[in-house]
Short mmCIF file of C-alpha atoms and ligand atoms in Angstrom, two decimals:
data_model
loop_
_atom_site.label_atom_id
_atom_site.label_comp_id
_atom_site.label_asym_id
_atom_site.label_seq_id
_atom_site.Cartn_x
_atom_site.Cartn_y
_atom_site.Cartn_z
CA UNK A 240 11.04 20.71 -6.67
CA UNK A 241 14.47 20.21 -8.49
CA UNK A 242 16.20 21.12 -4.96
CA UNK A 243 13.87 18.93 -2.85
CA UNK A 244 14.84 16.09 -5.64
CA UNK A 245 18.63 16.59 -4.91
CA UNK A 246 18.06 16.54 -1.50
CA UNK A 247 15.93 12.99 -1.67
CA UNK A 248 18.75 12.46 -3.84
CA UNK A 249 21.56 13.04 -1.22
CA UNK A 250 19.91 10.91 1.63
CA UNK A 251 18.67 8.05 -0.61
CA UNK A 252 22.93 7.60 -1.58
CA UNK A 253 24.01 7.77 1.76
CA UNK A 254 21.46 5.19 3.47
CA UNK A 255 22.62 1.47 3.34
CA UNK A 256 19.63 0.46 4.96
CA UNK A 257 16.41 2.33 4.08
CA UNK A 258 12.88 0.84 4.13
CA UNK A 259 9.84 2.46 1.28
CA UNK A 260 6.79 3.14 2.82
CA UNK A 261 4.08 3.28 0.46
CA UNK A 262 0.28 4.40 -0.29
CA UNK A 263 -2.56 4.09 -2.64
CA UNK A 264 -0.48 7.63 -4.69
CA UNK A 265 1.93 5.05 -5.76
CA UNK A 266 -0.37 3.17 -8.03
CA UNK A 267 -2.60 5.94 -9.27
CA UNK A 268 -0.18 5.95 -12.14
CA UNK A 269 -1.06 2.51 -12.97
CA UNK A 270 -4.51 3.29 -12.72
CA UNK A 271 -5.43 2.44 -9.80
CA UNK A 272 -7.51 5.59 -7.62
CA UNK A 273 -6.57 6.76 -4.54
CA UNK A 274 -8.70 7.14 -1.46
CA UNK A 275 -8.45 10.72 -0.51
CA UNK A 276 -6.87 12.60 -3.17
CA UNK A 277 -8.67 14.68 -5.23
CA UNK A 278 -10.53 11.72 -7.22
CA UNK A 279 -10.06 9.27 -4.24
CA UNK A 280 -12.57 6.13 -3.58
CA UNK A 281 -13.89 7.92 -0.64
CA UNK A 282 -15.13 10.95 -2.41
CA UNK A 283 -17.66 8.53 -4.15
CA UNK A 284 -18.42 6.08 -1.63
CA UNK A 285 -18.59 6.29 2.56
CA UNK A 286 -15.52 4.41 4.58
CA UNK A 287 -18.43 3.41 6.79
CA UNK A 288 -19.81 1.19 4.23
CA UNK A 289 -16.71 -0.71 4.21
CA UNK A 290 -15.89 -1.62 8.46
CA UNK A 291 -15.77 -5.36 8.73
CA UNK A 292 -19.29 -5.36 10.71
CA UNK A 293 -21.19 -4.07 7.82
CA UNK A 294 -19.69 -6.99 5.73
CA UNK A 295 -20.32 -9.31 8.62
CA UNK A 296 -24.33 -7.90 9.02
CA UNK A 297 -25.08 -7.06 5.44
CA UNK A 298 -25.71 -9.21 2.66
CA UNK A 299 -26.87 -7.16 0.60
CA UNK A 300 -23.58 -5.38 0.90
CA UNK A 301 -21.38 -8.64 0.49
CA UNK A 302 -23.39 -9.38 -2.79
CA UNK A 303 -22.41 -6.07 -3.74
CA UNK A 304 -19.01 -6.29 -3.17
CA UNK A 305 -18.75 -9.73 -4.39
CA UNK A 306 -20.54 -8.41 -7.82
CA UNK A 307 -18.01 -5.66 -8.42
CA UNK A 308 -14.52 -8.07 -7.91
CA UNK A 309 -16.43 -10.83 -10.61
CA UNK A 310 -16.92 -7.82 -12.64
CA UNK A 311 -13.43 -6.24 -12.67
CA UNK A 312 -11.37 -9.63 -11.68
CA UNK A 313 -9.39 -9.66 -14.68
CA UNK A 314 -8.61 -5.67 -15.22
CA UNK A 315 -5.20 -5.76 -14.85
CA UNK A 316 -2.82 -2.55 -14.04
CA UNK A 317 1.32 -2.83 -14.55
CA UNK A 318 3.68 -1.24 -12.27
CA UNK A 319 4.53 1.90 -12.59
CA UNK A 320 8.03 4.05 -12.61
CA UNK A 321 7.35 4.92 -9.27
CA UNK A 322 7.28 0.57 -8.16
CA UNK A 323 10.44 0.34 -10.55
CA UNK A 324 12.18 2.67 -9.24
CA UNK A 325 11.78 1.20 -6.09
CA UNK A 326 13.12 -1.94 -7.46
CA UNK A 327 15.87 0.10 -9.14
CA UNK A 328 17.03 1.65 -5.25
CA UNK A 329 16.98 -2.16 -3.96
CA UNK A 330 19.17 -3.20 -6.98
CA UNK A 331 21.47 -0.16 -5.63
CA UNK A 332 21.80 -1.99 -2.09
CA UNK A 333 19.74 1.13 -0.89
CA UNK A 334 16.39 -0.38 -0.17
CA UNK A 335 16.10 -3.47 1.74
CA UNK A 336 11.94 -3.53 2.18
CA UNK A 337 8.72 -1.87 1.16
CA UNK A 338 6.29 -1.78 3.73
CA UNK A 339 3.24 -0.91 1.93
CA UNK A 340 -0.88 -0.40 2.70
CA UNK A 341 -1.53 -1.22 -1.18
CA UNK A 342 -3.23 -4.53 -1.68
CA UNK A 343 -2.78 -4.15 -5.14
CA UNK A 344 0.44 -6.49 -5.67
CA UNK A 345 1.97 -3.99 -8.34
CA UNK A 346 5.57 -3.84 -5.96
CA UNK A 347 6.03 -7.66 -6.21
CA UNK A 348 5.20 -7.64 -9.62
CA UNK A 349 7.38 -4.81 -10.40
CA UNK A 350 10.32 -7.25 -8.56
CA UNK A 351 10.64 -5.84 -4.91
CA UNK A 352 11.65 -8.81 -2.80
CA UNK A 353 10.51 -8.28 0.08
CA UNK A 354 7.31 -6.74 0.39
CA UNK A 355 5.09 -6.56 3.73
CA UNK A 356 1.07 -6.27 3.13
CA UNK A 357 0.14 -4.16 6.07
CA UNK A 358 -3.60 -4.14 4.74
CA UNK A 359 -3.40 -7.34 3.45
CA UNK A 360 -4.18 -8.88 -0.24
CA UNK A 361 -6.90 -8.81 -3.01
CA UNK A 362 -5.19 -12.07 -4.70
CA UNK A 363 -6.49 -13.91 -2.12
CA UNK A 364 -9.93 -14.46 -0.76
CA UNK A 365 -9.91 -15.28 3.28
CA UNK A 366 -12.97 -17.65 5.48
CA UNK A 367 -13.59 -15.07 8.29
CA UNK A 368 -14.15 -18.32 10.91
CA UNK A 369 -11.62 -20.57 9.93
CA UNK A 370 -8.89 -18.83 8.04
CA UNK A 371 -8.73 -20.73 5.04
CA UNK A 372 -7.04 -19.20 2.37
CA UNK A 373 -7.88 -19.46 -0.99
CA UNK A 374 -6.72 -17.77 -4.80
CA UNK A 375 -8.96 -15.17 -5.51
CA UNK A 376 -9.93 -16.75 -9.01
CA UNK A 377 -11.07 -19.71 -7.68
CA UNK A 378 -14.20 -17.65 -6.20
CA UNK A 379 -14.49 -15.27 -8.57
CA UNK A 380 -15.51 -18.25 -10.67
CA UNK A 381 -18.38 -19.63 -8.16
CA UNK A 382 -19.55 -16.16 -7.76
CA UNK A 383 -20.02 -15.82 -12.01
CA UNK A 384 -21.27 -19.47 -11.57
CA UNK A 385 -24.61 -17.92 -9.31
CA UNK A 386 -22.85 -17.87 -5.65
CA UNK A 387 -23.54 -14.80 -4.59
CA UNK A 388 -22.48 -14.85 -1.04
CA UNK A 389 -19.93 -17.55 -0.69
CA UNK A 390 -18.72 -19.17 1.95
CA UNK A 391 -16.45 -21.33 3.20
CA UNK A 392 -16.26 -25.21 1.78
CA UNK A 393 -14.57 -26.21 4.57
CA UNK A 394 -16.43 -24.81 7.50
CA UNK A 395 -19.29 -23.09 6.23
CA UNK A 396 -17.95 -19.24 7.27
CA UNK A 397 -18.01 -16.46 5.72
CA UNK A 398 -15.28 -15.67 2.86
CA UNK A 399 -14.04 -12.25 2.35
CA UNK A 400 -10.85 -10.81 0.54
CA UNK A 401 -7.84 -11.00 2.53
CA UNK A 402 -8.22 -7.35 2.79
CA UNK A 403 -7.95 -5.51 6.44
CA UNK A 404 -11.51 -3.85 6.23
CA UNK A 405 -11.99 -0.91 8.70
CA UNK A 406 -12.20 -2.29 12.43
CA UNK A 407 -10.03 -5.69 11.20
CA UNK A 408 -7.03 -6.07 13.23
CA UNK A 409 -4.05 -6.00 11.13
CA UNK A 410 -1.99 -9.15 10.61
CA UNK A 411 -0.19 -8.98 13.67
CA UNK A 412 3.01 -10.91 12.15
CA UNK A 413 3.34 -8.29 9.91
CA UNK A 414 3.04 -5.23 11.50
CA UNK A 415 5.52 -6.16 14.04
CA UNK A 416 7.74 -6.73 11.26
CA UNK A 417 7.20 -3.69 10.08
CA UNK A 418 7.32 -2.13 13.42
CA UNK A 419 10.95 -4.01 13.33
CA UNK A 420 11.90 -3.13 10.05
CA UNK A 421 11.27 0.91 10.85
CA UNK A 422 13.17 0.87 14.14
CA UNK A 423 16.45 -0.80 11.99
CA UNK A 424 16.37 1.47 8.79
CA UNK A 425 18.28 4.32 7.87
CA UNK A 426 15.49 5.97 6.06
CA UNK A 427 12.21 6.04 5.42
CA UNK A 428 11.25 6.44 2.07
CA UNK A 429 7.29 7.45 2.24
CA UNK A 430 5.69 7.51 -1.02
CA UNK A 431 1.89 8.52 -1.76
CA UNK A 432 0.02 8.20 1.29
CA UNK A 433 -1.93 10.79 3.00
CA UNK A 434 -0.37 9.50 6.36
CA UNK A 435 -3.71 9.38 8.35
CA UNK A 436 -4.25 5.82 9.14
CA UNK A 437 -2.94 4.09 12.23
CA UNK A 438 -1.22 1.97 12.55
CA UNK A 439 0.55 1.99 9.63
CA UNK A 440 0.91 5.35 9.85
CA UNK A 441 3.25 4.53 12.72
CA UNK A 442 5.97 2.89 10.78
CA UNK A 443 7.78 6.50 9.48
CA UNK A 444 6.86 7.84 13.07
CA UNK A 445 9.12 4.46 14.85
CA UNK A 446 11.45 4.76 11.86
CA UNK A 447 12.27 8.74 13.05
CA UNK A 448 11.64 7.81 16.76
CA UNK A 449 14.60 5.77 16.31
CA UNK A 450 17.07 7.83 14.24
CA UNK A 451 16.04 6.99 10.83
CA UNK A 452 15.56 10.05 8.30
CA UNK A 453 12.15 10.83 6.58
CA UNK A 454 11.99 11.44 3.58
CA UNK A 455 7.76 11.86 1.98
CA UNK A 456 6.99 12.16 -1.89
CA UNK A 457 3.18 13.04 -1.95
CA UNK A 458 1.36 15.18 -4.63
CA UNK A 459 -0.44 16.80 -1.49
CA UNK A 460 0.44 17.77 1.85
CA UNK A 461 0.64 15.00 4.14
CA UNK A 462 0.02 14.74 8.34
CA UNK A 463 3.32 13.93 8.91
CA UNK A 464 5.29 16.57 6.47
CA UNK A 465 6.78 18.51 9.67
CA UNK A 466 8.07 15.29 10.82
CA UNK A 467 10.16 14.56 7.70
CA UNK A 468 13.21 15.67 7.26
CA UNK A 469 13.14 15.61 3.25
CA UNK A 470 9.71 16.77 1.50
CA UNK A 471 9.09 16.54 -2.40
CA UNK A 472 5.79 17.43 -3.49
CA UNK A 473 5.09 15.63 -6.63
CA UNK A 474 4.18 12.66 -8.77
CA UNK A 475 5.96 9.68 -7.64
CA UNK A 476 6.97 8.27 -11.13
CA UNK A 477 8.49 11.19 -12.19
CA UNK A 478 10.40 12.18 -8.67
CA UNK A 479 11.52 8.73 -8.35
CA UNK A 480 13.03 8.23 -12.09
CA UNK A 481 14.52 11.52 -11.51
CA UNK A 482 15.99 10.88 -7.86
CA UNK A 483 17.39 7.93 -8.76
CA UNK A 484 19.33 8.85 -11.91
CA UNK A 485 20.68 11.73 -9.72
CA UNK A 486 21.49 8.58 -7.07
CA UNK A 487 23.24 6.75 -9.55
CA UNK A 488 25.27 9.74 -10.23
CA UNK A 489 26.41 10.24 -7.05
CA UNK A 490 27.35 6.44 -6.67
CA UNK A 491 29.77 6.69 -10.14
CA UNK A 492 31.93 9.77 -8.28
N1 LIG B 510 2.19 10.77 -6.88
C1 LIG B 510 2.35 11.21 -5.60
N2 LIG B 510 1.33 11.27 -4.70
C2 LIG B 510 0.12 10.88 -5.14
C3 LIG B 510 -0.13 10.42 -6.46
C4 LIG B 510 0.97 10.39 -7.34
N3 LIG B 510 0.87 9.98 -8.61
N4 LIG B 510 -1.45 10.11 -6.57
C5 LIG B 510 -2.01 10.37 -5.35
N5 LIG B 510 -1.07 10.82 -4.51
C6 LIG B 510 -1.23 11.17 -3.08
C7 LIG B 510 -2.54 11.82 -2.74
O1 LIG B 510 -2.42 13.22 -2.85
C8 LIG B 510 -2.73 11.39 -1.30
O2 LIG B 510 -2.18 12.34 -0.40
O3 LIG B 510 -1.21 9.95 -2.38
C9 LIG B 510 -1.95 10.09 -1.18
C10 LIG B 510 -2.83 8.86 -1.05
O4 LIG B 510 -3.47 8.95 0.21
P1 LIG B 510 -4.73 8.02 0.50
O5 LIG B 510 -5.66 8.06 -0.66
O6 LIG B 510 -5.24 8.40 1.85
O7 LIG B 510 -4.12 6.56 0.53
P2 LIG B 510 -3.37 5.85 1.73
O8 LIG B 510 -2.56 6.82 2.50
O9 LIG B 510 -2.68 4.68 1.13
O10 LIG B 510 -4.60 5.33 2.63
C11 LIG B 510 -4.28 4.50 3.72
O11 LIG B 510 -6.64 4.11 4.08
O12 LIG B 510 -8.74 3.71 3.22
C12 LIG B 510 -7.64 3.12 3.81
O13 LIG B 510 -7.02 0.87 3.62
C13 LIG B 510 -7.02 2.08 2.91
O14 LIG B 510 -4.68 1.49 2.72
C14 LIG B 510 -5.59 2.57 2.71
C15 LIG B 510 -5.38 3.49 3.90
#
């Protein structure tokens, strides 16, 4: 790994415009599981339980959701080295972005400034008629207070977590933006995602289509590995901390 880390090393110093691209592996660190690793979500629970017409169709399933975010509102999970040292490569003037499918907020509270949400937010709770927006507390507290299934005060809809659910389009703003962002970067900095959902897993496929290098840190094998043109197989944290004290090295020659 200590060669793949120079290498990472090597490319991360000589972009001046590189973009992360991140996955549920970055957070498992702070706590947070994974989907499809080896203690991921979906090896306890079935994706098809969680499309947007299930929510839509099933209230028994919303109540269920609903009860599990009043019940685990407040847990609250830090950033880890791997979100820092993210931070650390934008302080650098290396990374400009982080494109990421986490909904977990830990890069902007770790202090990345710009930070695109392809799969959208769990601070924020979404009415799925009218598009109201509102803080995720604020029904968290109705739903402790007996409202089981709430909906919207404004319009009477249904309110869900600004989350992209299975068979929800995608903000479109954003994904163009990201689309953008790829096509523009130097490299692509992939970090802890399996790589098998579209289509964000499109953003390191337009950032090589159009010159960028690749460069994946994943504990596990990913789809796109023979597409990258650096590969570290490891923990994010620790690769990151490590690559970028080797980047700062390289910077004080
Ligand atoms: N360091 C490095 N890699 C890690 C770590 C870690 N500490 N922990 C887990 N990983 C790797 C896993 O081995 C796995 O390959 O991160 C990858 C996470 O892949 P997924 O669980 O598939 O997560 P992700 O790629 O973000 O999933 C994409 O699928 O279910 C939807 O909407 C959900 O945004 C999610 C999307």
């Amino acid at each position: 790994m200590a060669l793949e880390i120079d290498q990472l090393a090597e490319a991360l110093a000589a972009s001046h415009a590189a973009i992360a691209f991140t996955g549920a592996g970055i957070s498992t660190e702070s706590g947070i599981p994974d989907f499809r690793g080896p203690n991921g979500v979906w090896k306890k629970v079935d994706p098809a339980e969680f499309t947007i017409d299930n929510y839509i169709n099933n209230a028994d399933h919303r109540a269920r959701v609903w009860s599990q975010r009043a019940a685990s509102h407040e847990a609250s999970h830090e950033p880890n080295d791997g979100h820092h040292a993210i931070v650390e490569l934008e302080h650098l003037g290396i990374i400009s972005s982080v494109v990421t499918q986490n909904i977990d907020g830990l890069h902007a509270a770790a202090g990345s400034s710009i930070v695109l949400e392809l799969h959208g937010t769990m601070r924020e709770v979404a009415c799925l008629s009218c598009g109201d927006r509102l803080p995720m507390g604020d029904v968290v507290a109705r739903v402790r207070a007996g409202d089981t299934d709430p909906h919207c005060a404004r319009c009477g809809g249904l309110l869900k977590s600004a989350t992209v659910s299975f068979g929800q389009a995608l903000p479109a703003d954003v994904i163009e933006d990201a689309f953008r962002r790829a096509r523009e970067c130097d490299l692509c900095l992939v970090v802890g995602s399996s790589l098998v959902v579209y289509p964000a897993a499109g953003v390191p496929i337009e950032a090589k289509r159009a010159g960028a290098t690749v460069a994946i840190v994943n504990a596990e094998e990913t789809d796109l590995d023979d597409l990258a043109d650096v590969v570290v197989r490891g923990q994010a944290g620790e690769v990151l901390r490590e690559a970028v004290q080797k980047v700062r090295a390289i910077q004080a020659v």
